[in-house]
């Protein structure tokens, strides 16, 4: 009896030590609960969400299901979900918007590495046009494709040709589904598309794809070093952060003067109001 009581006392003491050291939080964070499931359901409905939205969603899910919420442990929270998603070859992946430099979370399909992942939502000829649009964007100097160039690309389609009205409707759908972004008649790959399809883009466009010297991800909206022996590329948001406060910006690779205009760092709206 004395030995049994002693072991119980030791177990209680061990649990108390674990709580103090954070072990209990780590164990809890590995368990998939209702708060994780609610977060995942929202991600499945939206496809992509910005970092501020993800933090707010994390807090809402934890409060709704009365579970402990540590705002600085969002990535740990998402890691727990990703462990459960592994058998389904899905993942919530983090990436940067080329437009504003903000971080986003996207739910991605890891099985199919090309546009066939979209086959359940788009017809074959629609997928072919999307692929041609990607060709135009990746092959351009500024990472954009005009609506006119996209319309003209249909002349070489091997599947059933689309009418002009059908092309316009398709482009609107691709923007609505967050595969493309559009501004003043010019189309770019959306943040969701880049996060989800980066492995495919790197493999398919090896000789054309640009990679940011700072963050090492694919770059479409970027500045290029004008030194012909250098020529590194840097995302516009990465340029803003890297050269912030430097009176004489120089290339981080060759140290030549960086002649491009340095954009301002764009903060998330919730931070800019502080």
PDB file of C-alpha atoms in Angstrom:
ATOM      1  CA  UNK A   1       0.000   0.000   0.000  1.00  0.00           C
ATOM      2  CA  UNK A   2       2.826   2.370   0.894  1.00  0.00           C
ATOM      3  CA  UNK A   3       4.603   1.697  -2.401  1.00  0.00           C
ATOM      4  CA  UNK A   4       1.405   2.298  -4.363  1.00  0.00           C
ATOM      5  CA  UNK A   5       0.782   5.597  -2.581  1.00  0.00           C
ATOM      6  CA  UNK A   6       4.387   6.622  -3.208  1.00  0.00           C
ATOM      7  CA  UNK A   7       4.063   5.946  -6.958  1.00  0.00           C
ATOM      8  CA  UNK A   8       0.837   7.975  -7.111  1.00  0.00           C
ATOM      9  CA  UNK A   9       2.545  10.867  -5.363  1.00  0.00           C
ATOM     10  CA  UNK A  10       5.464  10.650  -7.804  1.00  0.00           C
ATOM     11  CA  UNK A  11       3.035  10.612 -10.762  1.00  0.00           C
ATOM     12  CA  UNK A  12       1.273  13.715  -9.466  1.00  0.00           C
ATOM     13  CA  UNK A  13       4.580  15.456  -8.941  1.00  0.00           C
ATOM     14  CA  UNK A  14       5.684  14.515 -12.464  1.00  0.00           C
ATOM     15  CA  UNK A  15       2.484  15.944 -13.929  1.00  0.00           C
ATOM     16  CA  UNK A  16       2.996  19.173 -11.998  1.00  0.00           C
ATOM     17  CA  UNK A  17       6.558  19.450 -13.327  1.00  0.00           C
ATOM     18  CA  UNK A  18       5.277  18.755 -16.842  1.00  0.00           C
ATOM     19  CA  UNK A  19       2.754  21.567 -16.599  1.00  0.00           C
ATOM     20  CA  UNK A  20       5.399  23.981 -15.390  1.00  0.00           C
ATOM     21  CA  UNK A  21       7.797  23.053 -18.185  1.00  0.00           C
ATOM     22  CA  UNK A  22       5.148  23.249 -20.902  1.00  0.00           C
ATOM     23  CA  UNK A  23       4.978  19.481 -21.528  1.00  0.00           C
ATOM     24  CA  UNK A  24       1.204  19.429 -20.953  1.00  0.00           C
ATOM     25  CA  UNK A  25       0.729  22.154 -23.619  1.00  0.00           C
ATOM     26  CA  UNK A  26       2.895  20.263 -26.117  1.00  0.00           C
ATOM     27  CA  UNK A  27       0.941  17.048 -25.566  1.00  0.00           C
ATOM     28  CA  UNK A  28      -2.351  18.893 -25.895  1.00  0.00           C
ATOM     29  CA  UNK A  29      -1.219  20.717 -29.033  1.00  0.00           C
ATOM     30  CA  UNK A  30      -0.531  17.382 -30.763  1.00  0.00           C
ATOM     31  CA  UNK A  31      -4.104  16.208 -30.220  1.00  0.00           C
ATOM     32  CA  UNK A  32      -6.652  17.017 -32.925  1.00  0.00           C
ATOM     33  CA  UNK A  33      -9.654  18.593 -31.215  1.00  0.00           C
ATOM     34  CA  UNK A  34     -12.857  20.361 -32.187  1.00  0.00           C
ATOM     35  CA  UNK A  35     -11.021  23.701 -32.465  1.00  0.00           C
ATOM     36  CA  UNK A  36      -8.635  22.166 -35.035  1.00  0.00           C
ATOM     37  CA  UNK A  37     -11.554  20.641 -36.963  1.00  0.00           C
ATOM     38  CA  UNK A  38     -13.395  23.974 -37.081  1.00  0.00           C
ATOM     39  CA  UNK A  39     -10.224  25.714 -38.323  1.00  0.00           C
ATOM     40  CA  UNK A  40      -9.777  23.060 -41.037  1.00  0.00           C
ATOM     41  CA  UNK A  41     -13.422  23.315 -42.147  1.00  0.00           C
ATOM     42  CA  UNK A  42     -12.993  27.055 -42.640  1.00  0.00           C
ATOM     43  CA  UNK A  43      -9.775  26.508 -44.595  1.00  0.00           C
ATOM     44  CA  UNK A  44     -11.552  23.960 -46.811  1.00  0.00           C
ATOM     45  CA  UNK A  45     -14.324  26.473 -47.501  1.00  0.00           C
ATOM     46  CA  UNK A  46     -11.987  29.409 -48.228  1.00  0.00           C
ATOM     47  CA  UNK A  47      -8.901  27.731 -49.728  1.00  0.00           C
ATOM     48  CA  UNK A  48      -6.635  30.546 -48.564  1.00  0.00           C
ATOM     49  CA  UNK A  49      -6.590  33.059 -45.710  1.00  0.00           C
ATOM     50  CA  UNK A  50      -4.168  35.818 -44.747  1.00  0.00           C
ATOM     51  CA  UNK A  51      -2.081  35.622 -41.568  1.00  0.00           C
ATOM     52  CA  UNK A  52      -4.184  38.157 -39.656  1.00  0.00           C
ATOM     53  CA  UNK A  53      -7.331  36.257 -40.604  1.00  0.00           C
ATOM     54  CA  UNK A  54      -5.716  32.959 -39.589  1.00  0.00           C
ATOM     55  CA  UNK A  55      -4.796  34.361 -36.167  1.00  0.00           C
ATOM     56  CA  UNK A  56      -8.336  35.650 -35.643  1.00  0.00           C
ATOM     57  CA  UNK A  57      -9.775  32.304 -36.797  1.00  0.00           C
ATOM     58  CA  UNK A  58      -7.420  30.432 -34.452  1.00  0.00           C
ATOM     59  CA  UNK A  59      -8.626  32.512 -31.497  1.00  0.00           C
ATOM     60  CA  UNK A  60     -12.285  32.132 -32.506  1.00  0.00           C
ATOM     61  CA  UNK A  61     -11.998  28.337 -32.817  1.00  0.00           C
ATOM     62  CA  UNK A  62     -10.314  28.016 -29.423  1.00  0.00           C
ATOM     63  CA  UNK A  63     -12.848  30.290 -27.708  1.00  0.00           C
ATOM     64  CA  UNK A  64     -15.799  28.522 -29.349  1.00  0.00           C
ATOM     65  CA  UNK A  65     -14.625  25.132 -28.086  1.00  0.00           C
ATOM     66  CA  UNK A  66     -13.257  26.420 -24.765  1.00  0.00           C
ATOM     67  CA  UNK A  67      -9.678  25.309 -25.399  1.00  0.00           C
ATOM     68  CA  UNK A  68      -6.424  27.007 -24.481  1.00  0.00           C
ATOM     69  CA  UNK A  69      -5.296  29.536 -27.100  1.00  0.00           C
ATOM     70  CA  UNK A  70      -1.704  30.737 -27.410  1.00  0.00           C
ATOM     71  CA  UNK A  71      -1.597  33.368 -30.196  1.00  0.00           C
ATOM     72  CA  UNK A  72       2.126  32.833 -30.762  1.00  0.00           C
ATOM     73  CA  UNK A  73       1.574  29.097 -31.367  1.00  0.00           C
ATOM     74  CA  UNK A  74      -0.517  29.321 -34.535  1.00  0.00           C
ATOM     75  CA  UNK A  75       2.061  27.363 -36.556  1.00  0.00           C
ATOM     76  CA  UNK A  76       2.105  24.614 -33.877  1.00  0.00           C
ATOM     77  CA  UNK A  77      -1.692  24.520 -34.046  1.00  0.00           C
ATOM     78  CA  UNK A  78      -1.547  24.142 -37.842  1.00  0.00           C
ATOM     79  CA  UNK A  79       1.204  21.491 -37.578  1.00  0.00           C
ATOM     80  CA  UNK A  80      -1.220  19.366 -35.553  1.00  0.00           C
ATOM     81  CA  UNK A  81      -3.790  19.633 -38.353  1.00  0.00           C
ATOM     82  CA  UNK A  82      -1.154  18.828 -40.977  1.00  0.00           C
ATOM     83  CA  UNK A  83      -0.212  15.606 -39.160  1.00  0.00           C
ATOM     84  CA  UNK A  84      -3.820  14.448 -39.552  1.00  0.00           C
ATOM     85  CA  UNK A  85      -3.907  15.573 -43.185  1.00  0.00           C
ATOM     86  CA  UNK A  86      -0.805  13.586 -44.199  1.00  0.00           C
ATOM     87  CA  UNK A  87      -2.691  10.332 -45.069  1.00  0.00           C
ATOM     88  CA  UNK A  88      -4.943  12.396 -47.373  1.00  0.00           C
ATOM     89  CA  UNK A  89      -1.924  14.085 -49.019  1.00  0.00           C
ATOM     90  CA  UNK A  90      -3.178  17.531 -48.038  1.00  0.00           C
ATOM     91  CA  UNK A  91      -1.380  20.302 -46.206  1.00  0.00           C
ATOM     92  CA  UNK A  92      -1.950  23.824 -44.921  1.00  0.00           C
ATOM     93  CA  UNK A  93       1.060  25.637 -46.367  1.00  0.00           C
ATOM     94  CA  UNK A  94       2.344  29.156 -45.667  1.00  0.00           C
ATOM     95  CA  UNK A  95       3.500  31.568 -48.360  1.00  0.00           C
ATOM     96  CA  UNK A  96       3.940  35.226 -49.230  1.00  0.00           C
ATOM     97  CA  UNK A  97       1.790  37.444 -51.426  1.00  0.00           C
ATOM     98  CA  UNK A  98       3.890  39.029 -54.174  1.00  0.00           C
ATOM     99  CA  UNK A  99       1.459  41.936 -54.236  1.00  0.00           C
ATOM    100  CA  UNK A 100       1.780  43.169 -50.646  1.00  0.00           C
ATOM    101  CA  UNK A 101       4.352  40.919 -48.952  1.00  0.00           C
ATOM    102  CA  UNK A 102       1.856  39.635 -46.385  1.00  0.00           C
ATOM    103  CA  UNK A 103       1.874  35.989 -45.277  1.00  0.00           C
ATOM    104  CA  UNK A 104      -0.976  33.663 -46.240  1.00  0.00           C
ATOM    105  CA  UNK A 105      -2.054  30.116 -45.378  1.00  0.00           C
ATOM    106  CA  UNK A 106      -3.410  27.902 -48.166  1.00  0.00           C
ATOM    107  CA  UNK A 107      -4.855  24.390 -48.104  1.00  0.00           C
ATOM    108  CA  UNK A 108      -2.988  22.524 -50.847  1.00  0.00           C
ATOM    109  CA  UNK A 109      -3.281  19.180 -52.610  1.00  0.00           C
ATOM    110  CA  UNK A 110       0.090  17.419 -52.528  1.00  0.00           C
ATOM    111  CA  UNK A 111      -0.761  14.442 -54.758  1.00  0.00           C
ATOM    112  CA  UNK A 112      -1.138  16.139 -58.130  1.00  0.00           C
ATOM    113  CA  UNK A 113       1.642  18.554 -59.029  1.00  0.00           C
ATOM    114  CA  UNK A 114       0.094  20.096 -62.133  1.00  0.00           C
ATOM    115  CA  UNK A 115      -3.129  21.651 -63.371  1.00  0.00           C
ATOM    116  CA  UNK A 116      -4.900  18.252 -63.315  1.00  0.00           C
ATOM    117  CA  UNK A 117      -5.679  19.032 -59.657  1.00  0.00           C
ATOM    118  CA  UNK A 118      -8.306  21.404 -61.081  1.00  0.00           C
ATOM    119  CA  UNK A 119      -9.936  18.807 -63.355  1.00  0.00           C
ATOM    120  CA  UNK A 120     -12.948  18.317 -61.081  1.00  0.00           C
ATOM    121  CA  UNK A 121     -13.907  21.984 -61.501  1.00  0.00           C
ATOM    122  CA  UNK A 122     -12.805  22.776 -65.070  1.00  0.00           C
ATOM    123  CA  UNK A 123     -13.236  21.162 -68.507  1.00  0.00           C
ATOM    124  CA  UNK A 124     -10.224  20.033 -70.559  1.00  0.00           C
ATOM    125  CA  UNK A 125     -10.281  23.054 -72.864  1.00  0.00           C
ATOM    126  CA  UNK A 126     -10.563  25.379 -69.844  1.00  0.00           C
ATOM    127  CA  UNK A 127      -7.538  23.733 -68.263  1.00  0.00           C
ATOM    128  CA  UNK A 128      -5.618  24.105 -71.520  1.00  0.00           C
ATOM    129  CA  UNK A 129      -6.338  27.824 -71.594  1.00  0.00           C
ATOM    130  CA  UNK A 130      -5.268  28.171 -67.950  1.00  0.00           C
ATOM    131  CA  UNK A 131      -2.029  26.361 -68.816  1.00  0.00           C
ATOM    132  CA  UNK A 132      -1.460  28.747 -71.751  1.00  0.00           C
ATOM    133  CA  UNK A 133      -2.094  31.671 -69.404  1.00  0.00           C
ATOM    134  CA  UNK A 134       0.545  30.286 -67.041  1.00  0.00           C
ATOM    135  CA  UNK A 135       2.951  29.991 -70.003  1.00  0.00           C
ATOM    136  CA  UNK A 136       2.415  33.664 -70.830  1.00  0.00           C
ATOM    137  CA  UNK A 137       2.851  34.807 -67.220  1.00  0.00           C
ATOM    138  CA  UNK A 138       5.977  32.751 -66.512  1.00  0.00           C
ATOM    139  CA  UNK A 139       7.545  33.729 -69.832  1.00  0.00           C
ATOM    140  CA  UNK A 140       6.944  37.462 -69.391  1.00  0.00           C
ATOM    141  CA  UNK A 141       9.437  39.904 -67.896  1.00  0.00           C
ATOM    142  CA  UNK A 142       6.932  41.407 -65.453  1.00  0.00           C
ATOM    143  CA  UNK A 143       4.983  38.271 -64.482  1.00  0.00           C
ATOM    144  CA  UNK A 144       1.786  39.416 -66.191  1.00  0.00           C
ATOM    145  CA  UNK A 145      -0.403  38.433 -69.144  1.00  0.00           C
ATOM    146  CA  UNK A 146      -2.841  40.811 -70.819  1.00  0.00           C
ATOM    147  CA  UNK A 147      -6.387  39.729 -71.627  1.00  0.00           C
ATOM    148  CA  UNK A 148      -5.581  40.329 -75.315  1.00  0.00           C
ATOM    149  CA  UNK A 149      -2.597  37.953 -75.238  1.00  0.00           C
ATOM    150  CA  UNK A 150      -4.715  35.316 -73.476  1.00  0.00           C
ATOM    151  CA  UNK A 151      -7.437  35.651 -76.117  1.00  0.00           C
ATOM    152  CA  UNK A 152      -4.872  35.314 -78.911  1.00  0.00           C
ATOM    153  CA  UNK A 153      -3.361  32.184 -77.321  1.00  0.00           C
ATOM    154  CA  UNK A 154      -6.555  30.250 -78.066  1.00  0.00           C
ATOM    155  CA  UNK A 155      -5.562  30.094 -81.756  1.00  0.00           C
ATOM    156  CA  UNK A 156      -3.156  27.251 -80.970  1.00  0.00           C
ATOM    157  CA  UNK A 157      -5.454  25.256 -78.692  1.00  0.00           C
ATOM    158  CA  UNK A 158      -5.589  21.505 -79.333  1.00  0.00           C
ATOM    159  CA  UNK A 159      -8.871  20.994 -77.459  1.00  0.00           C
ATOM    160  CA  UNK A 160     -12.223  22.564 -78.348  1.00  0.00           C
ATOM    161  CA  UNK A 161     -11.757  26.293 -78.923  1.00  0.00           C
ATOM    162  CA  UNK A 162     -13.527  28.679 -76.587  1.00  0.00           C
ATOM    163  CA  UNK A 163     -15.631  31.622 -77.693  1.00  0.00           C
ATOM    164  CA  UNK A 164     -14.630  35.100 -76.550  1.00  0.00           C
ATOM    165  CA  UNK A 165     -17.547  35.248 -74.087  1.00  0.00           C
ATOM    166  CA  UNK A 166     -16.555  31.821 -72.714  1.00  0.00           C
ATOM    167  CA  UNK A 167     -12.958  32.973 -72.241  1.00  0.00           C
ATOM    168  CA  UNK A 168     -14.083  36.072 -70.365  1.00  0.00           C
ATOM    169  CA  UNK A 169     -16.342  33.957 -68.160  1.00  0.00           C
ATOM    170  CA  UNK A 170     -13.513  31.475 -67.510  1.00  0.00           C
ATOM    171  CA  UNK A 171     -11.058  34.204 -66.548  1.00  0.00           C
ATOM    172  CA  UNK A 172     -13.620  35.597 -64.102  1.00  0.00           C
ATOM    173  CA  UNK A 173     -14.043  32.132 -62.593  1.00  0.00           C
ATOM    174  CA  UNK A 174     -10.287  31.644 -62.258  1.00  0.00           C
ATOM    175  CA  UNK A 175     -10.073  34.950 -60.402  1.00  0.00           C
ATOM    176  CA  UNK A 176     -13.070  34.095 -58.232  1.00  0.00           C
ATOM    177  CA  UNK A 177     -11.578  30.672 -57.423  1.00  0.00           C
ATOM    178  CA  UNK A 178      -8.306  32.419 -56.512  1.00  0.00           C
ATOM    179  CA  UNK A 179      -6.098  30.853 -59.190  1.00  0.00           C
ATOM    180  CA  UNK A 180      -5.505  34.176 -60.947  1.00  0.00           C
ATOM    181  CA  UNK A 181      -5.474  37.824 -59.917  1.00  0.00           C
ATOM    182  CA  UNK A 182      -6.590  40.621 -62.224  1.00  0.00           C
ATOM    183  CA  UNK A 183      -5.836  44.325 -62.267  1.00  0.00           C
ATOM    184  CA  UNK A 184      -6.723  46.670 -65.130  1.00  0.00           C
ATOM    185  CA  UNK A 185      -6.989  43.881 -67.688  1.00  0.00           C
ATOM    186  CA  UNK A 186      -3.706  42.195 -66.723  1.00  0.00           C
ATOM    187  CA  UNK A 187      -3.560  38.788 -65.072  1.00  0.00           C
ATOM    188  CA  UNK A 188      -1.027  37.371 -62.611  1.00  0.00           C
ATOM    189  CA  UNK A 189      -0.790  34.088 -60.748  1.00  0.00           C
ATOM    190  CA  UNK A 190      -2.576  34.440 -57.422  1.00  0.00           C
ATOM    191  CA  UNK A 191      -0.954  33.812 -54.051  1.00  0.00           C
ATOM    192  CA  UNK A 192      -2.915  30.571 -53.720  1.00  0.00           C
ATOM    193  CA  UNK A 193      -1.745  29.373 -57.136  1.00  0.00           C
ATOM    194  CA  UNK A 194       1.917  30.112 -56.389  1.00  0.00           C
ATOM    195  CA  UNK A 195       1.797  28.426 -52.963  1.00  0.00           C
ATOM    196  CA  UNK A 196       0.036  25.331 -54.272  1.00  0.00           C
ATOM    197  CA  UNK A 197       1.730  24.965 -57.654  1.00  0.00           C
ATOM    198  CA  UNK A 198       5.291  26.047 -56.906  1.00  0.00           C
ATOM    199  CA  UNK A 199       6.697  22.473 -57.265  1.00  0.00           C
ATOM    200  CA  UNK A 200       4.991  22.176 -60.670  1.00  0.00           C
ATOM    201  CA  UNK A 201       6.158  25.641 -61.768  1.00  0.00           C
ATOM    202  CA  UNK A 202       9.771  24.863 -60.813  1.00  0.00           C
ATOM    203  CA  UNK A 203       9.691  21.522 -62.644  1.00  0.00           C
ATOM    204  CA  UNK A 204       7.800  22.680 -65.741  1.00  0.00           C
ATOM    205  CA  UNK A 205       9.557  26.014 -66.300  1.00  0.00           C
ATOM    206  CA  UNK A 206      13.090  25.234 -65.140  1.00  0.00           C
ATOM    207  CA  UNK A 207      14.750  27.526 -67.696  1.00  0.00           C
ATOM    208  CA  UNK A 208      12.280  30.390 -67.287  1.00  0.00           C
ATOM    209  CA  UNK A 209      11.292  30.541 -63.648  1.00  0.00           C
ATOM    210  CA  UNK A 210      12.855  33.253 -61.487  1.00  0.00           C
ATOM    211  CA  UNK A 211      13.768  32.587 -57.850  1.00  0.00           C
ATOM    212  CA  UNK A 212      14.020  35.323 -55.221  1.00  0.00           C
ATOM    213  CA  UNK A 213      17.560  35.757 -53.852  1.00  0.00           C
ATOM    214  CA  UNK A 214      16.173  36.685 -50.411  1.00  0.00           C
ATOM    215  CA  UNK A 215      13.349  34.218 -49.660  1.00  0.00           C
ATOM    216  CA  UNK A 216      14.293  31.551 -52.273  1.00  0.00           C
ATOM    217  CA  UNK A 217      10.745  31.050 -53.568  1.00  0.00           C
ATOM    218  CA  UNK A 218       9.585  31.551 -57.162  1.00  0.00           C
ATOM    219  CA  UNK A 219       9.331  35.214 -58.146  1.00  0.00           C
ATOM    220  CA  UNK A 220       7.148  36.870 -60.770  1.00  0.00           C
ATOM    221  CA  UNK A 221       6.716  40.410 -59.448  1.00  0.00           C
ATOM    222  CA  UNK A 222      10.375  41.227 -58.845  1.00  0.00           C
ATOM    223  CA  UNK A 223      13.354  43.512 -59.469  1.00  0.00           C
ATOM    224  CA  UNK A 224      16.494  42.267 -61.231  1.00  0.00           C
ATOM    225  CA  UNK A 225      20.110  43.295 -60.675  1.00  0.00           C
ATOM    226  CA  UNK A 226      21.306  45.123 -63.802  1.00  0.00           C
ATOM    227  CA  UNK A 227      24.854  43.788 -63.532  1.00  0.00           C
ATOM    228  CA  UNK A 228      25.022  41.376 -66.531  1.00  0.00           C
ATOM    229  CA  UNK A 229      27.301  38.996 -64.610  1.00  0.00           C
ATOM    230  CA  UNK A 230      24.879  38.914 -61.655  1.00  0.00           C
ATOM    231  CA  UNK A 231      21.216  39.336 -62.547  1.00  0.00           C
ATOM    232  CA  UNK A 232      19.728  38.114 -59.262  1.00  0.00           C
ATOM    233  CA  UNK A 233      15.986  38.558 -58.740  1.00  0.00           C
ATOM    234  CA  UNK A 234      14.273  39.854 -55.600  1.00  0.00           C
ATOM    235  CA  UNK A 235      10.533  40.011 -54.898  1.00  0.00           C
ATOM    236  CA  UNK A 236       9.224  43.568 -54.635  1.00  0.00           C
ATOM    237  CA  UNK A 237       8.176  43.041 -50.968  1.00  0.00           C
ATOM    238  CA  UNK A 238      11.574  41.448 -50.221  1.00  0.00           C
ATOM    239  CA  UNK A 239      13.260  44.475 -51.838  1.00  0.00           C
ATOM    240  CA  UNK A 240      11.253  46.756 -49.535  1.00  0.00           C
ATOM    241  CA  UNK A 241      12.294  44.859 -46.406  1.00  0.00           C
ATOM    242  CA  UNK A 242      15.922  44.227 -47.378  1.00  0.00           C
ATOM    243  CA  UNK A 243      16.757  47.812 -48.379  1.00  0.00           C
ATOM    244  CA  UNK A 244      14.636  49.533 -45.709  1.00  0.00           C
ATOM    245  CA  UNK A 245      16.638  52.369 -44.117  1.00  0.00           C
ATOM    246  CA  UNK A 246      19.661  51.985 -46.422  1.00  0.00           C
ATOM    247  CA  UNK A 247      20.764  55.275 -47.960  1.00  0.00           C
ATOM    248  CA  UNK A 248      22.763  53.614 -50.745  1.00  0.00           C
ATOM    249  CA  UNK A 249      21.176  50.270 -51.650  1.00  0.00           C
ATOM    250  CA  UNK A 250      23.556  47.704 -53.098  1.00  0.00           C
ATOM    251  CA  UNK A 251      22.951  44.278 -54.596  1.00  0.00           C
ATOM    252  CA  UNK A 252      23.280  41.626 -51.872  1.00  0.00           C
ATOM    253  CA  UNK A 253      25.129  39.356 -54.318  1.00  0.00           C
ATOM    254  CA  UNK A 254      27.544  41.514 -56.348  1.00  0.00           C
ATOM    255  CA  UNK A 255      27.392  44.766 -54.293  1.00  0.00           C
ATOM    256  CA  UNK A 256      26.699  46.901 -57.373  1.00  0.00           C
ATOM    257  CA  UNK A 257      24.437  49.915 -56.821  1.00  0.00           C
ATOM    258  CA  UNK A 258      20.750  48.882 -56.897  1.00  0.00           C
ATOM    259  CA  UNK A 259      19.176  51.392 -59.330  1.00  0.00           C
ATOM    260  CA  UNK A 260      15.510  50.468 -58.940  1.00  0.00           C
ATOM    261  CA  UNK A 261      12.958  52.376 -56.919  1.00  0.00           C
ATOM    262  CA  UNK A 262      12.652  50.891 -53.438  1.00  0.00           C
ATOM    263  CA  UNK A 263       8.981  50.278 -52.531  1.00  0.00           C
ATOM    264  CA  UNK A 264       7.672  50.902 -49.034  1.00  0.00           C
ATOM    265  CA  UNK A 265       7.058  48.042 -46.620  1.00  0.00           C
ATOM    266  CA  UNK A 266       3.323  47.382 -46.562  1.00  0.00           C
ATOM    267  CA  UNK A 267       2.042  46.344 -43.147  1.00  0.00           C
ATOM    268  CA  UNK A 268      -1.150  44.373 -42.522  1.00  0.00           C
ATOM    269  CA  UNK A 269      -4.130  46.658 -41.933  1.00  0.00           C
ATOM    270  CA  UNK A 270      -4.474  45.731 -38.248  1.00  0.00           C
ATOM    271  CA  UNK A 271      -0.859  46.756 -37.629  1.00  0.00           C
ATOM    272  CA  UNK A 272      -0.945  49.963 -39.687  1.00  0.00           C
ATOM    273  CA  UNK A 273      -3.718  51.377 -37.469  1.00  0.00           C
ATOM    274  CA  UNK A 274      -1.643  51.010 -34.279  1.00  0.00           C
TER     275      UNK A 274
END
